[in-house]
mmCIF file of C-alpha atoms and ligand atoms in Angstrom:
data_model
loop_
_atom_site.group_PDB
_atom_site.id
_atom_site.type_symbol
_atom_site.label_atom_id
_atom_site.label_comp_id
_atom_site.label_asym_id
_atom_site.label_seq_id
_atom_site.Cartn_x
_atom_site.Cartn_y
_atom_site.Cartn_z
ATOM 1 C CA MET M 232 243.763 156.053 240.849
ATOM 2 C CA ARG M 233 240.085 155.531 242.270
ATOM 3 C CA PHE M 234 239.893 152.421 241.425
ATOM 4 C CA ALA M 235 243.575 151.261 243.090
ATOM 5 C CA ALA M 236 241.434 149.927 246.500
ATOM 6 C CA PRO M 237 238.754 147.676 244.137
ATOM 7 C CA ILE M 238 241.350 146.600 241.937
ATOM 8 C CA SER M 239 243.891 144.836 245.031
ATOM 9 C CA ALA M 240 240.337 144.240 246.549
ATOM 10 C CA LEU M 241 239.614 142.048 243.649
ATOM 11 C CA ALA M 242 242.864 140.475 243.067
ATOM 12 C CA PHE M 243 243.535 139.511 245.828
ATOM 13 C CA ALA M 244 240.745 137.351 245.604
ATOM 14 C CA VAL M 245 241.717 135.870 242.249
ATOM 15 C CA VAL M 246 244.476 134.906 244.561
ATOM 16 C CA ALA M 247 242.947 133.432 247.454
ATOM 17 C CA LEU M 248 240.171 131.230 244.850
ATOM 18 C CA ALA M 249 243.913 129.733 243.732
ATOM 19 C CA GLN M 250 243.812 128.509 247.241
ATOM 20 C CA ASP M 251 241.885 124.846 246.573
ATOM 21 C CA GLN M 252 242.597 122.537 249.281
ATOM 22 C CA THR M 253 242.187 118.715 249.480
ATOM 23 C CA ILE M 254 241.305 116.854 252.676
ATOM 24 C CA HIS M 255 241.584 112.554 252.852
ATOM 25 C CA VAL M 256 239.270 110.541 253.495
ATOM 26 C CA GLY M 257 239.497 107.787 256.230
ATOM 27 C CA ASN M 258 243.063 108.175 255.940
ATOM 28 C CA ASN M 259 245.746 110.681 257.728
ATOM 29 C CA GLY M 260 247.986 110.571 255.228
ATOM 30 C CA THR M 261 250.314 107.604 257.870
ATOM 31 C CA GLY M 262 247.926 104.994 257.815
ATOM 32 C CA SER M 263 243.608 104.396 257.485
ATOM 33 C CA GLY M 264 242.214 104.967 260.173
ATOM 34 C CA LEU M 265 239.019 106.478 260.916
ATOM 35 C CA PHE M 266 240.115 110.525 259.236
ATOM 36 C CA PHE M 267 239.504 113.789 257.853
ATOM 37 C CA SER M 268 242.637 114.322 256.918
ATOM 38 C CA PRO M 269 243.363 117.775 257.916
ATOM 39 C CA GLN M 270 241.059 117.685 259.984
ATOM 40 C CA PHE M 271 240.206 121.344 260.409
ATOM 41 C CA VAL M 272 241.117 123.773 257.437
ATOM 42 C CA ASN M 273 240.688 127.317 256.798
ATOM 43 C CA ALA M 274 239.164 128.042 253.981
ATOM 44 C CA THR M 275 238.084 131.196 251.365
ATOM 45 C CA ALA M 276 234.328 132.147 249.870
ATOM 46 C CA ASN M 277 234.618 130.818 246.959
ATOM 47 C CA SER M 278 237.706 128.201 247.288
ATOM 48 C CA THR M 279 237.167 123.915 246.622
ATOM 49 C CA ILE M 280 237.634 121.182 248.801
ATOM 50 C CA THR M 281 238.515 118.356 247.543
ATOM 51 C CA PHE M 282 237.660 115.842 249.453
ATOM 52 C CA VAL M 283 239.136 112.318 248.608
ATOM 53 C CA PHE M 284 238.296 108.716 249.926
ATOM 54 C CA ASP M 285 240.889 107.230 249.396
ATOM 55 C CA THR M 286 241.505 104.574 251.000
ATOM 56 C CA PRO M 287 240.562 100.816 250.050
ATOM 57 C CA SER M 288 238.231 98.940 252.020
ATOM 58 C CA THR M 289 235.720 101.896 253.122
ATOM 59 C CA ASN M 290 232.973 103.375 253.213
ATOM 60 C CA HIS M 291 232.674 106.726 254.925
ATOM 61 C CA THR M 292 231.397 110.040 253.874
ATOM 62 C CA VAL M 293 231.153 113.796 254.167
ATOM 63 C CA ALA M 294 227.600 115.392 255.561
ATOM 64 C CA GLN M 295 227.145 118.470 257.768
ATOM 65 C CA SER M 296 226.286 119.810 260.952
ATOM 66 C CA SER M 297 226.344 121.938 262.743
ATOM 67 C CA PHE M 298 228.620 122.773 266.844
ATOM 68 C CA ALA M 299 226.339 121.244 269.262
ATOM 69 C CA LYS M 300 224.851 118.331 267.509
ATOM 70 C CA PRO M 301 228.432 117.146 265.172
ATOM 71 C CA CYS M 302 226.818 113.574 264.907
ATOM 72 C CA GLU M 303 223.459 114.654 262.898
ATOM 73 C CA PRO M 304 222.487 116.458 260.269
ATOM 74 C CA LEU M 305 222.284 119.833 259.451
ATOM 75 C CA ALA M 306 218.854 121.511 258.280
ATOM 76 C CA ASN M 307 219.556 122.235 254.705
ATOM 77 C CA GLY M 308 223.009 120.827 255.167
ATOM 78 C CA PHE M 309 225.418 118.571 252.172
ATOM 79 C CA ASP M 310 226.306 115.519 253.033
ATOM 80 C CA SER M 311 228.179 112.978 250.386
ATOM 81 C CA GLY M 312 226.591 110.330 250.449
ATOM 82 C CA TYR M 313 228.024 106.574 251.317
ATOM 83 C CA THR M 314 231.268 107.116 249.627
ATOM 84 C CA PRO M 315 233.621 103.186 248.658
ATOM 85 C CA GLY M 316 237.135 104.765 248.680
ATOM 86 C CA ALA M 317 239.688 103.688 246.769
ATOM 87 C CA ALA M 318 243.236 103.962 245.906
ATOM 88 C CA GLY M 319 245.274 106.447 243.402
ATOM 89 C CA VAL M 320 243.542 107.625 241.087
ATOM 90 C CA ALA M 321 240.653 105.243 241.026
ATOM 91 C CA ALA M 322 239.861 106.555 244.016
ATOM 92 C CA PRO M 323 236.272 109.036 244.404
ATOM 93 C CA THR M 324 237.037 112.292 244.955
ATOM 94 C CA TRP M 325 234.287 115.189 246.032
ATOM 95 C CA ASN M 326 234.764 118.809 245.091
ATOM 96 C CA LEU M 327 233.079 120.968 248.157
ATOM 97 C CA THR M 328 232.694 124.915 247.424
ATOM 98 C CA VAL M 329 232.677 127.506 250.127
ATOM 99 C CA THR M 330 230.223 130.346 249.984
ATOM 100 C CA ASP M 331 230.774 131.587 253.099
ATOM 101 C CA ALA M 332 233.523 132.191 255.199
ATOM 102 C CA SER M 333 232.149 134.350 257.448
ATOM 103 C CA LYS M 334 230.763 131.006 259.607
ATOM 104 C CA PRO M 335 231.983 127.924 260.860
ATOM 105 C CA ILE M 336 231.387 125.020 258.225
ATOM 106 C CA TRP M 337 230.904 121.296 260.662
ATOM 107 C CA PHE M 338 230.864 117.802 259.181
ATOM 108 C CA TYR M 339 230.855 114.719 260.766
ATOM 109 C CA CYS M 340 230.944 111.252 258.610
ATOM 110 C CA ALA M 341 227.281 109.613 259.147
ATOM 111 C CA GLN M 342 228.682 105.119 259.218
ATOM 112 C CA PRO M 343 227.298 103.950 261.813
ATOM 113 C CA THR M 344 229.445 100.824 261.663
ATOM 114 C CA LYS M 345 232.591 101.160 264.187
ATOM 115 C CA THR M 346 230.146 104.323 264.533
ATOM 116 C CA HIS M 347 232.504 106.614 262.976
ATOM 117 C CA CYS M 348 231.665 109.582 264.608
ATOM 118 C CA ILE M 349 231.552 109.112 267.928
ATOM 119 C CA ALA M 350 235.404 107.346 267.647
ATOM 120 C CA GLY M 351 236.016 110.855 266.497
ATOM 121 C CA MET M 352 235.732 111.582 262.573
ATOM 122 C CA VAL M 353 234.216 115.207 262.415
ATOM 123 C CA GLY M 354 235.429 117.781 260.472
ATOM 124 C CA GLY M 355 235.016 121.017 260.217
ATOM 125 C CA ILE M 356 236.507 124.201 257.601
ATOM 126 C CA ASN M 357 237.390 128.163 259.359
ATOM 127 C CA VAL M 358 236.130 126.410 262.845
ATOM 128 C CA PRO M 359 237.391 129.531 265.749
ATOM 129 C CA ALA M 360 240.695 129.231 266.436
ATOM 130 C CA PRO M 361 241.571 127.110 270.188
ATOM 131 C CA PRO M 362 240.686 128.379 272.868
ATOM 132 C CA ALA M 363 237.331 129.274 271.686
ATOM 133 C CA THR M 364 233.812 127.802 273.714
ATOM 134 C CA ASN M 365 233.298 126.333 269.973
ATOM 135 C CA ASP M 366 236.699 125.482 268.223
ATOM 136 C CA GLY M 367 238.137 122.406 267.301
ATOM 137 C CA SER M 368 238.158 120.866 269.800
ATOM 138 C CA ALA M 369 235.195 120.941 271.475
ATOM 139 C CA PHE M 370 233.451 119.838 268.755
ATOM 140 C CA ILE M 371 234.926 116.792 268.764
ATOM 141 C CA ALA M 372 234.874 116.404 272.329
ATOM 142 C CA LEU M 373 230.911 116.530 271.002
ATOM 143 C CA ALA M 374 230.768 114.249 268.479
ATOM 144 C CA THR M 375 233.234 111.423 271.379
ATOM 145 C CA GLY M 376 229.912 111.427 273.504
ATOM 146 C CA ALA M 377 226.791 111.842 271.200
ATOM 147 C CA SER M 378 225.235 108.506 271.536
ATOM 148 C CA SER M 379 223.734 107.939 268.190
ATOM 149 C CA ILE M 380 224.618 108.902 265.082
ATOM 150 C CA VAL M 381 220.733 110.479 262.592
ATOM 151 C CA GLN M 382 221.728 109.654 259.748
ATOM 152 C CA PRO M 383 221.494 112.217 256.415
ATOM 153 C CA VAL M 384 220.752 112.755 253.593
ATOM 154 C CA PRO M 385 222.780 112.641 250.421
ATOM 155 C CA ALA M 386 222.224 116.135 249.122
ATOM 156 C CA LEU M 387 225.125 118.682 247.028
ATOM 157 C CA SER M 388 223.055 121.238 248.588
ATOM 158 C CA GLY M 389 224.480 122.643 251.679
ATOM 159 C CA VAL M 390 224.584 125.673 254.679
ATOM 160 C CA GLY M 391 227.806 128.367 253.650
ATOM 161 C CA ALA M 392 229.419 125.665 250.309
ATOM 162 C CA PHE M 393 227.790 123.036 248.039
ATOM 163 C CA ALA M 394 228.842 120.382 245.808
ATOM 164 C CA SER M 395 228.896 120.439 241.734
ATOM 165 C CA ALA M 396 228.101 117.269 241.125
ATOM 166 C CA ALA M 397 228.180 113.437 243.396
ATOM 167 C CA PRO M 398 231.274 112.394 244.480
ATOM 168 C CA SER M 399 232.490 110.620 241.129
ATOM 169 C CA ALA M 400 236.448 108.229 240.638
ATOM 170 C CA THR M 401 238.160 108.851 237.875
ATOM 171 C CA ALA M 402 239.020 105.387 236.528
ATOM 172 C CA PRO M 403 242.608 103.950 235.243
ATOM 173 C CA ALA M 404 243.505 104.370 231.821
ATOM 174 C CA SER M 405 243.855 100.875 231.609
ATOM 175 C CA SER M 406 241.826 99.614 233.628
ATOM 176 C CA GLY M 407 239.509 96.165 232.085
ATOM 177 C CA SER M 408 238.713 94.700 235.130
ATOM 178 C CA GLY M 409 235.357 95.684 236.875
ATOM 179 C CA SER M 410 237.247 97.327 239.843
ATOM 180 C CA SER M 411 234.532 98.001 243.027
ATOM 181 C CA SER M 412 235.109 101.396 242.095
ATOM 182 C CA GLY M 413 231.625 101.555 240.090
ATOM 183 C CA THR M 414 230.080 100.285 243.497
ATOM 184 C CA SER M 415 230.092 104.259 244.208
ATOM 185 C CA SER M 416 228.302 104.999 241.488
ATOM 186 C CA GLY M 417 225.605 102.935 243.123
ATOM 187 C CA SER M 418 225.307 104.672 245.809
ATOM 188 C CA SER M 419 226.430 108.247 245.321
ATOM 189 C CA PRO M 420 223.529 110.592 245.930
ATOM 190 C CA SER M 421 221.910 112.193 242.867
ATOM 191 C CA SER M 422 221.985 116.244 241.512
ATOM 192 C CA THR M 423 219.686 119.003 241.888
ATOM 193 C CA GLY M 424 219.118 121.703 239.866
ATOM 194 C CA ASN M 425 220.066 124.082 241.971
ATOM 195 C CA ALA M 426 223.386 123.162 243.120
ATOM 196 C CA ALA M 427 223.278 122.958 239.049
ATOM 197 C CA ALA M 428 223.372 126.861 239.035
ATOM 198 C CA ALA M 429 224.732 127.934 241.788
ATOM 199 C CA VAL M 430 228.060 126.507 239.413
ATOM 200 C CA GLY M 431 227.006 128.668 236.244
ATOM 201 C CA VAL M 432 226.763 131.177 238.584
ATOM 202 C CA SER M 433 230.076 130.419 240.741
ATOM 203 C CA GLY M 434 232.185 129.123 237.547
ATOM 204 C CA GLY M 435 231.332 132.503 235.766
ATOM 205 C CA PHE M 436 231.829 134.670 238.375
ATOM 206 C CA VAL M 437 235.081 133.363 238.261
ATOM 207 C CA ALA M 438 235.815 133.252 235.048
ATOM 208 C CA ALA M 439 235.195 136.699 235.035
ATOM 209 C CA LEU M 440 237.581 138.124 237.597
ATOM 210 C CA ALA M 441 240.272 135.411 235.761
ATOM 211 C CA ALA M 442 239.176 136.822 232.485
ATOM 212 C CA VAL M 443 239.487 140.637 233.903
ATOM 213 C CA PHE M 444 242.374 140.788 236.122
ATOM 214 C CA GLY M 445 244.636 137.742 234.693
ATOM 215 C CA VAL M 446 246.586 139.949 232.497
ATOM 216 C CA ALA M 447 246.655 142.448 234.965
ATOM 217 C CA LEU M 448 248.390 140.295 236.711
ATOM 218 C CA LEU M 449 251.173 139.290 234.909
HETATM 219 CU CU1 CU D 150 233.909 107.740 257.648
#
């Protein structure tokens, strides 16, 4: 009986871990455009947000910013690097794991052509619910009012979230025609040792939870 509460809490954590989500980059499901779609998501710690660059003939980035300066990189923030979009299974994907769900995580597209950020290509994770002075609408308003877009430096580790690897595409099994998806590797950020170490810890933690409680939950 004394273990009932801790086990219940951990069981919830395991369930929450399964709630991984996808954000499309450059389209909103009905057409291409300067979108992150969905633009705002709620995510639990240790869950993964998969950014899918599934809009051909585009080149976007997912860069972390502060709330106050939506189109400028946050110190020590993450950035996917410029990633050309592609359709279907060749679309590059980028997995961002949330490590701190207690604070908002803001991000923007730094593409200067057509000033994506200023056009409203921004998004957020665990942003305050409206109406709040720092809700999603307020963030969009600050972005569209920005005077310039500051270029980020590709980085896997961020504040409250990290990626385990640069964006990568899964090539079609029958591909032999040299598609444009290969260009993504040239502009992708390189990995860092810190991020790799964080992955090991996170992965081990998840595996341990699953091993201990997986059977019990069934
Ligand atoms: Cu963009």
